[in-house]
């Protein structure tokens, strides 16, 4: 059929010497099988970052990921270079949990928030990564990779969704709040933060006019955007300038508020006028206008008596005369020709 392959035993002596050398592996499976054999293997560990190398693996942390099986299940980075990753990743993330998660994602290391918190508190920035890897390689987290982290996150998200924590916003936020702020916000917490901020502003400053309410709402939106920008590490200069303009339009700058408060404190008449314009005393019902007659009493016997004394003709004097006439006795008057008749009617006739 074809030419028969030459047996390795019949090759020249040079080939025989090369056959004694350990053949190069061609796949991760072969490397993993080689690592898993009970026979002790000799490895030369090299850091891909600083290119330092050593036969002793103590400076290269253990990894349970299959992608490092060919490296004796050791990370191809020394501890110093791994710790240096902290400062690099910290430029993009402010929360230490996010930094740990991102590093674990880089090197296919299992991520656990509790272990990350312990490692962060127990070590300085120069050893935070190696400290975490040492702890995460212990029971019960050993033999886990970042793939297990992804599975746990998906399972947790599914459970939270089942419990109703990821229900539509319309089911968790009252309709009147959505109508007030408008639809389209990212989460229910955004509506809650806006409503809390608005109630705080409304309790501390005057917000009775439509224009004032619009400015307060825009200030609340600005505070929400600023809060999110600060969390994301974005620049907030434009948002701060916009807030200053809104405060100036609403006359809520600290200097403006101070001037208004001083004017209110020094002018009592201004405060009274403000009460009369904004919160006037309502007119009482007819049955409660003068229950005990005190108004009429003062009008007749004080104002009316003064008017009578000074000879003034006004409504008070008329009230006084009408009231006094009720208690005045007038003697009867008789004509001269009727004197005898009146006398007899009073004392009786002589018999």
XYZ file of N, CA and C in Angstrom, residues 22-34 70:
42
model
N 12.447 15.101 27.325
C 10.994 15.151 27.562
C 10.328 15.893 26.407
N 9.367 15.271 25.727
C 8.729 15.925 24.573
C 7.920 17.138 25.016
N 7.834 18.094 24.109
C 7.059 19.294 24.398
C 5.575 18.979 24.319
N 4.806 19.576 25.271
C 3.363 19.346 25.273
C 2.710 20.238 24.238
N 1.577 19.788 23.715
C 0.913 20.499 22.642
C -0.477 20.996 23.033
N -0.959 20.609 24.229
C -2.297 21.035 24.627
C -2.385 21.121 26.140
N -3.433 21.819 26.615
C -3.665 21.939 28.061
C -3.973 20.580 28.667
N -4.664 19.722 27.929
C -5.003 18.389 28.439
C -3.748 17.587 28.741
N -2.797 17.643 27.826
C -1.551 16.927 28.052
C -0.810 17.481 29.254
N -0.810 18.808 29.390
C -0.127 19.402 30.536
C -0.815 18.996 31.835
N -2.139 18.988 31.818
C -2.847 18.622 33.037
C -2.580 17.171 33.409
N -2.581 16.300 32.436
C -2.280 14.892 32.716
C -0.881 14.742 33.271
N 0.041 15.555 32.745
C 1.417 15.484 33.226
C 1.502 15.933 34.678
N -0.739 23.515 32.786
C 0.581 23.255 32.218
C 1.693 23.943 32.968
